[in-house]
Coordinates of C-alpha atoms in Angstrom, one line a residue:
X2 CA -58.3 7.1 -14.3
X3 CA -58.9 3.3 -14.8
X4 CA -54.7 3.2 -16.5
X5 CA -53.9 4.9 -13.0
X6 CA -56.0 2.5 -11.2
X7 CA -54.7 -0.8 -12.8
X8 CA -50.5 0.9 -12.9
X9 CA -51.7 1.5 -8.9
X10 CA -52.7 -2.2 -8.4
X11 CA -49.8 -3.8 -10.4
X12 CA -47.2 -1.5 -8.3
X13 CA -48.3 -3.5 -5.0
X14 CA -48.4 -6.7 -6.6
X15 CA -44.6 -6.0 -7.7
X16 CA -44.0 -4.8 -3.6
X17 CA -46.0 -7.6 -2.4
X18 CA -44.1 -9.9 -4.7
X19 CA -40.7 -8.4 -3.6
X20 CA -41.1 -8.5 0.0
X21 CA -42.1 -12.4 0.0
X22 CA -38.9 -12.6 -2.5
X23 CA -36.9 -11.4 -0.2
X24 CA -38.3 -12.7 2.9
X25 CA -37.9 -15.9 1.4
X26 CA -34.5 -15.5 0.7
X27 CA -33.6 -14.0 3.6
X28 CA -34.9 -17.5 6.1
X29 CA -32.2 -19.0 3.2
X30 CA -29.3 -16.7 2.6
X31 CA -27.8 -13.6 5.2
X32 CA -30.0 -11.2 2.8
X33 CA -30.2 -8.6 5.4
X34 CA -26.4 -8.2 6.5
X35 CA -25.9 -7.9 3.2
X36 CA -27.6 -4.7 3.0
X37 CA -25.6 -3.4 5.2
X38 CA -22.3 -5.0 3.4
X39 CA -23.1 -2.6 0.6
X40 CA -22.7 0.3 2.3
X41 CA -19.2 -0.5 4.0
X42 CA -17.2 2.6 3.9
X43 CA -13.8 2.5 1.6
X44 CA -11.2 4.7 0.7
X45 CA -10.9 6.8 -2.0
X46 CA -6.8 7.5 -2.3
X47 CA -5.1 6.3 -4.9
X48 CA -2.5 4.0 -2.7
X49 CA -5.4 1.8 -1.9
X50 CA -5.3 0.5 -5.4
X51 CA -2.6 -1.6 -5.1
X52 CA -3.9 -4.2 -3.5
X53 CA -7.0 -4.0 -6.0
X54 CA -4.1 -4.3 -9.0
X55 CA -2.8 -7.4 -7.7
X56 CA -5.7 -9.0 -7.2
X57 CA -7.1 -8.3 -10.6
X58 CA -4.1 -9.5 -11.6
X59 CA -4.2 -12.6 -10.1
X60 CA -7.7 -13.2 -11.7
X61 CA -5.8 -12.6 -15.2
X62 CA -3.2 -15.2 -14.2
X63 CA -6.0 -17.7 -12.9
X64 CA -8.1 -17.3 -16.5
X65 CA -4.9 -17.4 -18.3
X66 CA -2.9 -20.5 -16.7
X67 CA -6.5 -22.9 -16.8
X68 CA -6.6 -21.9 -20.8
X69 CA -2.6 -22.6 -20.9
X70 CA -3.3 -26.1 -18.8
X71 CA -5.0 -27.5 -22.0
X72 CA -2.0 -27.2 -24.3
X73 CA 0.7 -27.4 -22.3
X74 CA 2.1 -31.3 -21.3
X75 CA 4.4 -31.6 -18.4
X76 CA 6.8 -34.5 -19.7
X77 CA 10.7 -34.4 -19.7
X78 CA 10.3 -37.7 -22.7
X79 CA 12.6 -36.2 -25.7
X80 CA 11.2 -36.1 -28.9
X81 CA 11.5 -34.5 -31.9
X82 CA 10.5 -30.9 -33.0
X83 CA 8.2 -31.4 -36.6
X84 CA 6.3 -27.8 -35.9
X85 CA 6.0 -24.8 -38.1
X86 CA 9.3 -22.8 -36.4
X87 CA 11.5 -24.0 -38.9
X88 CA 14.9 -22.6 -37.1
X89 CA 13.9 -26.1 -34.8
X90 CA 12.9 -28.3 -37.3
X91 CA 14.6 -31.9 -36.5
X92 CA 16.0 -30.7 -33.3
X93 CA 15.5 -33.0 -30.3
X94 CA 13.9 -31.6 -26.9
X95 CA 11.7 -32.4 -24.0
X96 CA 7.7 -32.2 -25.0
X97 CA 7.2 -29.4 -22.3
X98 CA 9.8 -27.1 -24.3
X99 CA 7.9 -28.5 -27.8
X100 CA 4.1 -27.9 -26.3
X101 CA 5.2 -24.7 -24.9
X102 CA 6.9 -23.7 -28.8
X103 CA 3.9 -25.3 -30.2
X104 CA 1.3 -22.9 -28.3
X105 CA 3.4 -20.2 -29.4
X106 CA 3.1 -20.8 -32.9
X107 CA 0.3 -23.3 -33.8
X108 CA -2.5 -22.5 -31.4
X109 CA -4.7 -19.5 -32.2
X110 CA -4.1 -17.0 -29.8
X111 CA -1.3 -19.1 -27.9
X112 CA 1.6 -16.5 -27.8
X113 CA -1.0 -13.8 -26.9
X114 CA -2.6 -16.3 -23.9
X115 CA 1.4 -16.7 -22.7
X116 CA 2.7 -13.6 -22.5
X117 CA -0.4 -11.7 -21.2
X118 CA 0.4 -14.9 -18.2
X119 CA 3.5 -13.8 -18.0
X120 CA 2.8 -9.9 -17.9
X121 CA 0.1 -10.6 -15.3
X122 CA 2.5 -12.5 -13.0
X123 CA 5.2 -10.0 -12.8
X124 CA 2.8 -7.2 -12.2
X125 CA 0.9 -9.5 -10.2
X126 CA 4.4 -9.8 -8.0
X127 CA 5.3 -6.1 -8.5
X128 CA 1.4 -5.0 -6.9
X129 CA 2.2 -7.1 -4.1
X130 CA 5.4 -5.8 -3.6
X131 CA 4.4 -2.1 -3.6
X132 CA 1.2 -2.7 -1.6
X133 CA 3.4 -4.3 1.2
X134 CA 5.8 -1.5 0.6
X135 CA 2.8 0.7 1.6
X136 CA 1.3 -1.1 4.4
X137 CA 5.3 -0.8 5.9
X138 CA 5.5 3.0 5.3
X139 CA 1.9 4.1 6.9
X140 CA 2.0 1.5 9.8
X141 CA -1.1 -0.3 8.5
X142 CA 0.4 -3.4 9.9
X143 CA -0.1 -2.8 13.6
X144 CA -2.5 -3.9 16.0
X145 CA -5.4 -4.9 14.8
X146 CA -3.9 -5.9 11.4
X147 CA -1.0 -7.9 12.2
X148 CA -2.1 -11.4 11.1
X149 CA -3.0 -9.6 7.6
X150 CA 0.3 -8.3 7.6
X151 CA 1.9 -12.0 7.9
X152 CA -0.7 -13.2 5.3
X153 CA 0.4 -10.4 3.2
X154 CA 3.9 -11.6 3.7
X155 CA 2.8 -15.2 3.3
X156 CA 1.1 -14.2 -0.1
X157 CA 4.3 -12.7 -1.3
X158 CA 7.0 -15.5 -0.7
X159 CA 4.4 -17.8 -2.2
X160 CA 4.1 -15.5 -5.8
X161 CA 7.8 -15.8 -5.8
X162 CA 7.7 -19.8 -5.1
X163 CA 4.7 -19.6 -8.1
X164 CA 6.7 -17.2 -10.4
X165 CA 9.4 -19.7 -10.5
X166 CA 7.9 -22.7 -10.4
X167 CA 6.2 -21.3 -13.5
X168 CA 9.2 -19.6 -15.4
X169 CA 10.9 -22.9 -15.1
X170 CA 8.2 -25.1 -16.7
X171 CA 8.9 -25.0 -20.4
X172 CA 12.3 -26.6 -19.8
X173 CA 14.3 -24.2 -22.5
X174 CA 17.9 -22.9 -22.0
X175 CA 17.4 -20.2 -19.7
X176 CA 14.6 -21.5 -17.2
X177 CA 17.1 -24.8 -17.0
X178 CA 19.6 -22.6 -16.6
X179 CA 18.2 -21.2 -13.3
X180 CA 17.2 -24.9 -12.5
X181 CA 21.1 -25.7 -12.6
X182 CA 22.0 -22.9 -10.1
X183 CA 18.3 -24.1 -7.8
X184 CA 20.1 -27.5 -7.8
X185 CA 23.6 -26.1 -6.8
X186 CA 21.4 -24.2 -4.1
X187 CA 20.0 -27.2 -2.9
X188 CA 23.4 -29.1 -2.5
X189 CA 24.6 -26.1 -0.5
X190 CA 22.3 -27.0 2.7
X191 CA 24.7 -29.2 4.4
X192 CA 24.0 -32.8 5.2
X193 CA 21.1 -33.0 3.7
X194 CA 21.9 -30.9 0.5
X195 CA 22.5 -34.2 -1.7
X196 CA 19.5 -35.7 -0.7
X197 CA 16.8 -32.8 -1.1
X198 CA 18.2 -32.4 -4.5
X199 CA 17.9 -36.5 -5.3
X200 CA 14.6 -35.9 -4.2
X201 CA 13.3 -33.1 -6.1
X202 CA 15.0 -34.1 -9.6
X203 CA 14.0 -37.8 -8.8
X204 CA 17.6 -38.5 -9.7
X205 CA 20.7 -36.8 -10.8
X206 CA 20.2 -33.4 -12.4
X207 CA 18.4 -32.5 -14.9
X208 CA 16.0 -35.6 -13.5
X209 CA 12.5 -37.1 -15.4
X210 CA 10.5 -36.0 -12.4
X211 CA 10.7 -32.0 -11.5
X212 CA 8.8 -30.5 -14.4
X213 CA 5.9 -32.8 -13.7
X214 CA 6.1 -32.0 -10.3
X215 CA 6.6 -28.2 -10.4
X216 CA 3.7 -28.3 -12.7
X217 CA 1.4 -29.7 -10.3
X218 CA 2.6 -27.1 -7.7
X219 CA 2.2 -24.5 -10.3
X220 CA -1.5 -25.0 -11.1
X221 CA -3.0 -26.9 -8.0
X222 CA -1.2 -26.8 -4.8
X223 CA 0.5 -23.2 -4.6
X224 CA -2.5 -21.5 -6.8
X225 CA -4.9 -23.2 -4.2
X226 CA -3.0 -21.9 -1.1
X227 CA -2.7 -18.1 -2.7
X228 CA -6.7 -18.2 -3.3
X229 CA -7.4 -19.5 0.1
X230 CA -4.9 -16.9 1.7
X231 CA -6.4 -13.8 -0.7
X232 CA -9.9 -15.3 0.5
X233 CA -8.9 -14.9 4.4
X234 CA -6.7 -11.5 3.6
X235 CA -10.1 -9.5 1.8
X236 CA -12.1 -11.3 5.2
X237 CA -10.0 -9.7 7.7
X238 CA -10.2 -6.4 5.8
X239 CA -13.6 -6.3 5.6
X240 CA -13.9 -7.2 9.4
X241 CA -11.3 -5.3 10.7
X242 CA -11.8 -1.9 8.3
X243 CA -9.4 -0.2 6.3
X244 CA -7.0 2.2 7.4
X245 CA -7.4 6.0 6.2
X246 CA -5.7 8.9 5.9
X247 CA -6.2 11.9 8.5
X248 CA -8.4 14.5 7.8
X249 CA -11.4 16.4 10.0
X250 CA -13.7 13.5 10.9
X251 CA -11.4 10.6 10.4
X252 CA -10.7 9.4 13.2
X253 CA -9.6 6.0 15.1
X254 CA -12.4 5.3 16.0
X255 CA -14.5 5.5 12.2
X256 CA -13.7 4.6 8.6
X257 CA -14.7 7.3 6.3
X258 CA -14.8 6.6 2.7
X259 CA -17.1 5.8 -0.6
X260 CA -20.3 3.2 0.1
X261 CA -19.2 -0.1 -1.5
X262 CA -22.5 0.4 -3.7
X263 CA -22.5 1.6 -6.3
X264 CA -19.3 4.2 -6.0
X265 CA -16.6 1.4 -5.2
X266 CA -18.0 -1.1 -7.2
X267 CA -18.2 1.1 -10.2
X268 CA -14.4 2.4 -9.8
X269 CA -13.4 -0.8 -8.9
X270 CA -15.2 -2.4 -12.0
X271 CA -13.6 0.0 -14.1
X272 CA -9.8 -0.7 -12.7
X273 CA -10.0 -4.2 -13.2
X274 CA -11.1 -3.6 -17.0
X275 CA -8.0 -1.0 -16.9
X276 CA -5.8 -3.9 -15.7
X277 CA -7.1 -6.6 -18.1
X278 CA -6.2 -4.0 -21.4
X279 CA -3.2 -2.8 -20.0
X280 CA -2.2 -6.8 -19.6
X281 CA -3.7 -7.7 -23.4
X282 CA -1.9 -4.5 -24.8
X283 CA 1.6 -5.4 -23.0
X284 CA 1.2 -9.0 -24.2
X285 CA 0.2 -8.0 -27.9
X286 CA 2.9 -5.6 -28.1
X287 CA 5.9 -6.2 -25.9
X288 CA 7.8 -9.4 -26.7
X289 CA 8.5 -11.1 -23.4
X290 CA 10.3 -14.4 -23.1
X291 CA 10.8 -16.2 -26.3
X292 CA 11.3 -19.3 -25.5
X293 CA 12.0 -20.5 -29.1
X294 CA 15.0 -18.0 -29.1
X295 CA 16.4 -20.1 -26.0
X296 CA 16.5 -23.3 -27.3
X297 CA 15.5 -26.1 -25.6
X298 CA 18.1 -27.3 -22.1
X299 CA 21.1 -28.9 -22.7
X300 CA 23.3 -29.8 -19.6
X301 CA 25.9 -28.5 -21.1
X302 CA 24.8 -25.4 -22.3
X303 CA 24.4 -22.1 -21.0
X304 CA 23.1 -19.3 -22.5
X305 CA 25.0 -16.0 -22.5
X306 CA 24.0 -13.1 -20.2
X307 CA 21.0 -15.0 -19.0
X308 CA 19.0 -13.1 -16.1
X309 CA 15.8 -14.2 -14.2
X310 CA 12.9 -11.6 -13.4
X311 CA 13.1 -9.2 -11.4
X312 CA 11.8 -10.8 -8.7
X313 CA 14.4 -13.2 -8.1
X314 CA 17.5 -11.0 -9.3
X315 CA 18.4 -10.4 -5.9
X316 CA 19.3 -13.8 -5.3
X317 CA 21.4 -13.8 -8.7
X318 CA 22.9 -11.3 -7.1
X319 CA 23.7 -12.1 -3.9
X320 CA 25.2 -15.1 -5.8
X321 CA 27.9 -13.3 -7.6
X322 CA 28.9 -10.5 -4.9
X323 CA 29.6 -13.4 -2.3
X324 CA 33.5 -14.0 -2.5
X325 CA 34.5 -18.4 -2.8
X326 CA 33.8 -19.5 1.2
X327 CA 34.4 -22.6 1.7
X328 CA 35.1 -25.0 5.0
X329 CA 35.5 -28.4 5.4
X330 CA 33.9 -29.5 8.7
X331 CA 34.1 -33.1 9.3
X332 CA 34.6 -34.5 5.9
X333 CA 31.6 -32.4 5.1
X334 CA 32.3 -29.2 2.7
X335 CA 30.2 -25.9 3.7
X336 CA 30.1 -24.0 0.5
X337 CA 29.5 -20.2 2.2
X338 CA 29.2 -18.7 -1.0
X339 CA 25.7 -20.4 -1.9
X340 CA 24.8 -21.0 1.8
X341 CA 25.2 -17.7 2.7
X342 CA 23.4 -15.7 -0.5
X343 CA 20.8 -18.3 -1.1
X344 CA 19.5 -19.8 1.9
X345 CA 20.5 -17.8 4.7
X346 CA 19.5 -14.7 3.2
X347 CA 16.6 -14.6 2.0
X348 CA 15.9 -17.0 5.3
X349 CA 16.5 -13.8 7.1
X350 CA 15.0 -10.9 4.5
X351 CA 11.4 -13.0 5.4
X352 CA 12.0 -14.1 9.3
X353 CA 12.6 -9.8 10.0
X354 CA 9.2 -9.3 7.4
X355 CA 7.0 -11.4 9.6
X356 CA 8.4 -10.3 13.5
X357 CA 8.6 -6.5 12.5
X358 CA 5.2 -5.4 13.5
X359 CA 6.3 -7.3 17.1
X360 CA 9.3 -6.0 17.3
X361 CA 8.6 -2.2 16.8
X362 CA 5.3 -2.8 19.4
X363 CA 8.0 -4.3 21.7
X364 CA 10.7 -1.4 21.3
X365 CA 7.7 1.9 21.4
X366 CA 5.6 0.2 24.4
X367 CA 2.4 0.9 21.9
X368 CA -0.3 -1.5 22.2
X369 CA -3.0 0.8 20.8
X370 CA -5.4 0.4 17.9
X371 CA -4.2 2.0 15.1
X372 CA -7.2 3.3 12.0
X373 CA -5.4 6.5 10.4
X374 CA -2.3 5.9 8.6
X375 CA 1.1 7.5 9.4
X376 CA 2.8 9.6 7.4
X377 CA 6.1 9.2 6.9
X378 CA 7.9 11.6 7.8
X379 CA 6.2 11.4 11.2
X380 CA 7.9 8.2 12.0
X381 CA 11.6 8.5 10.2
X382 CA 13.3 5.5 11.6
X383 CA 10.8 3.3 10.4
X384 CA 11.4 5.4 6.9
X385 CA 15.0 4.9 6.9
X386 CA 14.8 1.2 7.9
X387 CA 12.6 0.7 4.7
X388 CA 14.4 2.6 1.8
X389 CA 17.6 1.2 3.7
X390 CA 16.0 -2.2 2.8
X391 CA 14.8 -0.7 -0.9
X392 CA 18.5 0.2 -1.2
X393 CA 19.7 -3.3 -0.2
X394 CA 17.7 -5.3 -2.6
X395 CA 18.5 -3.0 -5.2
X396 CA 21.9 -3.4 -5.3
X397 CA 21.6 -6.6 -5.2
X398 CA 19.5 -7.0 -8.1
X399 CA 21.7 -4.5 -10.0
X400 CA 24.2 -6.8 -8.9
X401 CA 22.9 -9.7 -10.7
X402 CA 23.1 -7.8 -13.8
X403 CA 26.6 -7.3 -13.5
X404 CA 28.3 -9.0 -16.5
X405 CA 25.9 -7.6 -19.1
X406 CA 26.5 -4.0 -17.1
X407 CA 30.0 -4.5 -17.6
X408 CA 29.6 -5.4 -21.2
X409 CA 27.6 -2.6 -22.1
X410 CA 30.3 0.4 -20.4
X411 CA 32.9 -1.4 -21.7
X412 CA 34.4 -2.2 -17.4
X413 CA 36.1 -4.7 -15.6
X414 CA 34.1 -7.4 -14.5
X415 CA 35.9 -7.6 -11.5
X416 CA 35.8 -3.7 -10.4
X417 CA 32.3 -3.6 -10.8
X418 CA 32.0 -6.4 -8.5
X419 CA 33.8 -4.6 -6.0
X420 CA 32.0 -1.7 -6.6
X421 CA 29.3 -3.5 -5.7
X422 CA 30.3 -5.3 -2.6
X423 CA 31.1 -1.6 -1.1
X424 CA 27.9 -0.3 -2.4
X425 CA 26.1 -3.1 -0.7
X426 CA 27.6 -2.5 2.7
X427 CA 28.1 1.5 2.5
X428 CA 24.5 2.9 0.6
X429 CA 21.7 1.2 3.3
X430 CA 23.5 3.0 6.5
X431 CA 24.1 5.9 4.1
X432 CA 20.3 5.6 2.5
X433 CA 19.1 5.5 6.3
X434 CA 20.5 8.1 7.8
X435 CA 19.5 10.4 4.9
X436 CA 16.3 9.7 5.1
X437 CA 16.0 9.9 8.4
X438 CA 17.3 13.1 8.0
X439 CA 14.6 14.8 5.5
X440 CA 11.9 13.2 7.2
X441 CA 12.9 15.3 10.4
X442 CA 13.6 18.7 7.9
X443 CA 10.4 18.3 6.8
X444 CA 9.0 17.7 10.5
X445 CA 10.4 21.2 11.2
X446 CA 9.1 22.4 7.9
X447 CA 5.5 21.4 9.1
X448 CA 6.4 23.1 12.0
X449 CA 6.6 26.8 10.7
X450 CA 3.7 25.7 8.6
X451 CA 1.6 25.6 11.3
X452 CA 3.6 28.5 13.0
X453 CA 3.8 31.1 10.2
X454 CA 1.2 29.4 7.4
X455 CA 1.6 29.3 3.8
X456 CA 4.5 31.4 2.1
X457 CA 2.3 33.1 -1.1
X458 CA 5.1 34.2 -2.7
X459 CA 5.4 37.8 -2.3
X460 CA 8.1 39.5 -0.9
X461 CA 8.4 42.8 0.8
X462 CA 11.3 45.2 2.0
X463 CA 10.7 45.9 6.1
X464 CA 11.6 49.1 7.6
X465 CA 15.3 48.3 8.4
X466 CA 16.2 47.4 5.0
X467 CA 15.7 43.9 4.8
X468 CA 13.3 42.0 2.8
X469 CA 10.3 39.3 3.8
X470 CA 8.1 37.2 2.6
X471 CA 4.1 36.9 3.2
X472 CA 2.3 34.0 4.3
X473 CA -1.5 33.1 4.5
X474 CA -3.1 31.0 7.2
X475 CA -3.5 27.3 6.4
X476 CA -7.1 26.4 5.9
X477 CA -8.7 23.8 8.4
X478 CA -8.1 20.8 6.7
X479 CA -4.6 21.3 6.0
X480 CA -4.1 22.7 9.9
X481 CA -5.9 19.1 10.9
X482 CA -3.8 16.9 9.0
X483 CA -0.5 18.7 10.1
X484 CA -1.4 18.4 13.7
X485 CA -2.2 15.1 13.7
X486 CA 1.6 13.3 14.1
X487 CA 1.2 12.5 17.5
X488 CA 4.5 11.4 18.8
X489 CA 5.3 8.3 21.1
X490 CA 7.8 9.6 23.7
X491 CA 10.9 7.2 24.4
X492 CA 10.3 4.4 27.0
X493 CA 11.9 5.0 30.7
X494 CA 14.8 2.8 31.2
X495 CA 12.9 0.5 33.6
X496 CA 12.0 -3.1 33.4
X497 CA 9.0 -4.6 32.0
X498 CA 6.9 -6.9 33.7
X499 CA 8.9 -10.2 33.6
X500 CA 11.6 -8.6 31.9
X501 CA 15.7 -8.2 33.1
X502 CA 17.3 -5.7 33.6
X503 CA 19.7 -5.6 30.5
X504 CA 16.7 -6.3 28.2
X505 CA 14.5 -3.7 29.9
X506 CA 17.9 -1.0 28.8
X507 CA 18.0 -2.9 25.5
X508 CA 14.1 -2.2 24.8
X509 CA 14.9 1.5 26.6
X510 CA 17.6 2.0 24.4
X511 CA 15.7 0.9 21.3
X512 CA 12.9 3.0 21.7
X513 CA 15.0 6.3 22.4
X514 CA 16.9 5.5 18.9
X515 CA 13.4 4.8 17.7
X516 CA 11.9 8.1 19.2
X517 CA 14.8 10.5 20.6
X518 CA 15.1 13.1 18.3
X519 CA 11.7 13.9 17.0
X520 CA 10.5 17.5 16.3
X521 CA 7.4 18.2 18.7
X522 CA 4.5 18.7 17.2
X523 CA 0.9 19.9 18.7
X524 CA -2.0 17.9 19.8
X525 CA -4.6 18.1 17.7
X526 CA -7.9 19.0 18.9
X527 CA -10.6 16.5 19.4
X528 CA -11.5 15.4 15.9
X529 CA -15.3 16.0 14.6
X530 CA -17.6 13.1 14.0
X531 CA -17.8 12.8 9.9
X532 CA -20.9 14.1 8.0
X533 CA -21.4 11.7 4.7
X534 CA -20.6 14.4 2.3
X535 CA -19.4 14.3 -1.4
X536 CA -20.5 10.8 -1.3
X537 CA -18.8 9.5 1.7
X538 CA -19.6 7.4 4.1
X539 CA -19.0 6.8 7.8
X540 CA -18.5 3.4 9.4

């Protein structure tokens, strides 16, 4: 009795304890919205992990590059290789090429730290690339979430701008390869082509000054802008909730999904220790970039079959399928053949990322709040614009790739870059319209889903001869989801506030090519609120 009494009286000093704990914290710190932070609603389907992949990849390239920082030394002076490689023994090369050979070989753990940085940024780039891929396909980027989509887009063009500005730091034979054909880029530009290239080498190519100053990019200006922009994108995702898939309860109006504590935290927690052995495994295993192989840069050098990653082999190839343009305006020579690939391009590939989620609200009329993720197939020209554009940059960066393709098969150099060319401007329409096409077959095939239910597989003969096969009602769920492809009907051809007439038939026309020919489906019936079942939440 006494051990109950004195366990009784310690357990409300503990509670006594803990509430002037936390009611001192809480005058301090937002204690109690953070209670209710830990129970945000997230879900569970496996596409969501993407963006989760890149950012724990990100972390892996943060912990990496600040270990790298202390080795590595951003100087273009030339001096003389004494290391343990002996194939460079006595050969003369810039000290970013010798501290980056050095960290391979003579600092413990050096080669493992730089190729797990390497690993991490290419699937770092590949994460963000996919995620964005899904965002496009679902319609996650429209209103409320267009600003995320842009920072998404944002986050993207800068991984490429820190992928290269990275790959090109320890000065060897390839990354100053790709250097030579960023400076041929630069004089392209006209005008000013001569000038931003004086600038950026400090001098005629290959310059003392762009290694130091892609380094400081590298590790403090675009790293800073990527974490501040990562910050703001988790923010708005928080605020604004994430999308979901349909299902009974899920509706616009709610986010249903797994309490951020302890279930996401846990799963979460145990992807981003999946990502960091997946990226130590890759990097103790998988050779990648060996720079010591290279050599160090030599103007006058260039190594055979030398390609860039991935990210930026659509720009090699875009390089290499453009024929010689040139024109000579005003004493001024516009080289079309770099223009064209490298500037314009790509220009354009990002100015249509950023103003799509505008332009498809401006062409459908639909200025709704959108929670539930699309299916595909439920929106096909949206489909068929993005494997069009999947299509077009993969050709090009099969493009790139061309002379060691035509090595390999043993082809002409110049019908492959032909082959290309027509590819490049015959397989996006083609790619389109057949995609366009399934997604509409398997509208239909939803359809007789719906209509019929399930085949199961048996077949029996009829009366009359013939044969048929059995089907089985869908269950609920499976009826839910199917119904829920609401579809936008085309807009009238009448003008817009503020708008004339040959741009209200423009928008008019858009939107029936947008919307024309989709199979109907039915309305689904007033969706259930969600019960927290299984673990789930509702927000």
């Amino acid at each position: 009795m006494l051990l109950n009494r004195r366990r009784a009286r310690a357990g409300a000093r503990a509670r006594v304890a803990a509430e002037r704990t936390v009611d001192w914290a809480d005058r301090r710190l937002p204690v109690s919205e953070g209670g209710a932070l830990l129970r945000k609603a997230f879900p569970d389907h496996w596409s969501f992990l993407l963006g989760e992949i890149a950012l724990y990849s990100f972390v892996v390239l943060l912990l990496t590059g600040v270990w790298l920082t202390l080795f590595f030394h951003p100087s273009m002076e030339q001096v003389v290789y004494e290391g343990s490689y002996q194939p460079l023994l006595g050969v003369q090369m810039s000290e970013a090429f010798r501290s980056t050979v050095d960290i391979s070989f003579d600092v413990r753990g050096g080669l493992l730290m730089r190729q797990m940085h390497h690993w991490a940024a290419l699937v770092f780039l590949s994460a963000i690339g996919v995620h964005l891929l899904r965002i496009f396909f679902t319609g996650a980027f429209r209103r409320p979430r267009e600003a995320n989509w842009m920072i998404g887009v944002t986050l993207f063009l800068l991984s490429l701008a820190e992928g290269f500005a990275g790959y090109s730091l320890p000065d060897d034979l390839l990354s100053g390869t790709g250097l030579r054909i960023a400076q041929g880029i630069m004089l392209s530009i006209p005008v000013v082509g001569t000038y931003v290239s004086m600038f950026a080498f400090g001098g005629e190519f290959p310059g003392e000054d762009l290694i130091p100053r892609l380094y400081s990019l590298h590790i403090l200006l675009i790293p800073g802008l990527l974490l501040g922009l990562v910050t703001v994108h988790l923010i708005l995702v928080f605020y604004l909730k994430h999308t979901h898939w349909a299902g009974r309860g899920r509706t616009n109006r709610n986010a249903v999904g797994k309490p951020m504590f302890p279930q996401f935290i846990a799963g979460s927690a145990g992807l981003s220790l999946m990502v960091f052995g997946v990226l130590a495994v890759l990097a103790a295993v998988a050779q990648i970039n060996p720079v010591w192989v290279y050599g160090p840069y030599r103007a006058d050098v260039v190594s055979t079959g030398s390609q860039p990653d991935w990210y930026v082999g659509f720009l090699e190839g875009a390089l290499r399928l453009v024929p010689p343009w040139e024109t000579v305006v005003a004493g001024h020579t516009v080289m079309w053949n770099v223009l064209l690939p490298a500037v314009v391009l790509p220009g354009a590939l990002f100015a249509v990322l950023y103003a799509y989620p505008f332009f498809e609200r401006w062409v459908t009329g639909d200025r709704r709040e959108h929670h539930l993720c699309d299916r595909p197939r439920n929106r096909p020209v949206r489909t068929g614009l993005g494997v069009a554009a999947i299509t077009f940059y993969a050709v090009l960066t099969a493009a790139g790739g061309n002379d060691i393709i035509a090595f390999t098969f043993e082809i002409s150099l110049n019908l492959l870059t032909w082959v290309f060319r027509v590819c490049l401007v015959v397989l996006p329409p083609l790619a389109f319209m057949v995609t366009k096409r399934v997604c509409l077959a398997l509208q239909e095939r939803d359809r007789e889903r719906l209509a019929e239910g399930e085949e199961t597989g048996e077949v029996r003969q009829t009366l009359t001869g013939g044969y048929a096969e059995s089907h089985e009602p869908l269950d609920e769920e499976t009826r839910y989801v199917l119904r829920t492809g609401r579809q936008p009907e085309p807009l009238a051809p009448a003008a817009g506030e503020g708008e004339a007439p040959r741009v209200a038939r423009l928008r008019a026309t858009l939107s029936q090519w947008y919307y024309g020919d989709l199979v109907g489906a039915e309305e689904p019936e007033e969706p259930e609120e969600a019960e927290p079942s299984g673990g789930e939440l509702e927000r």
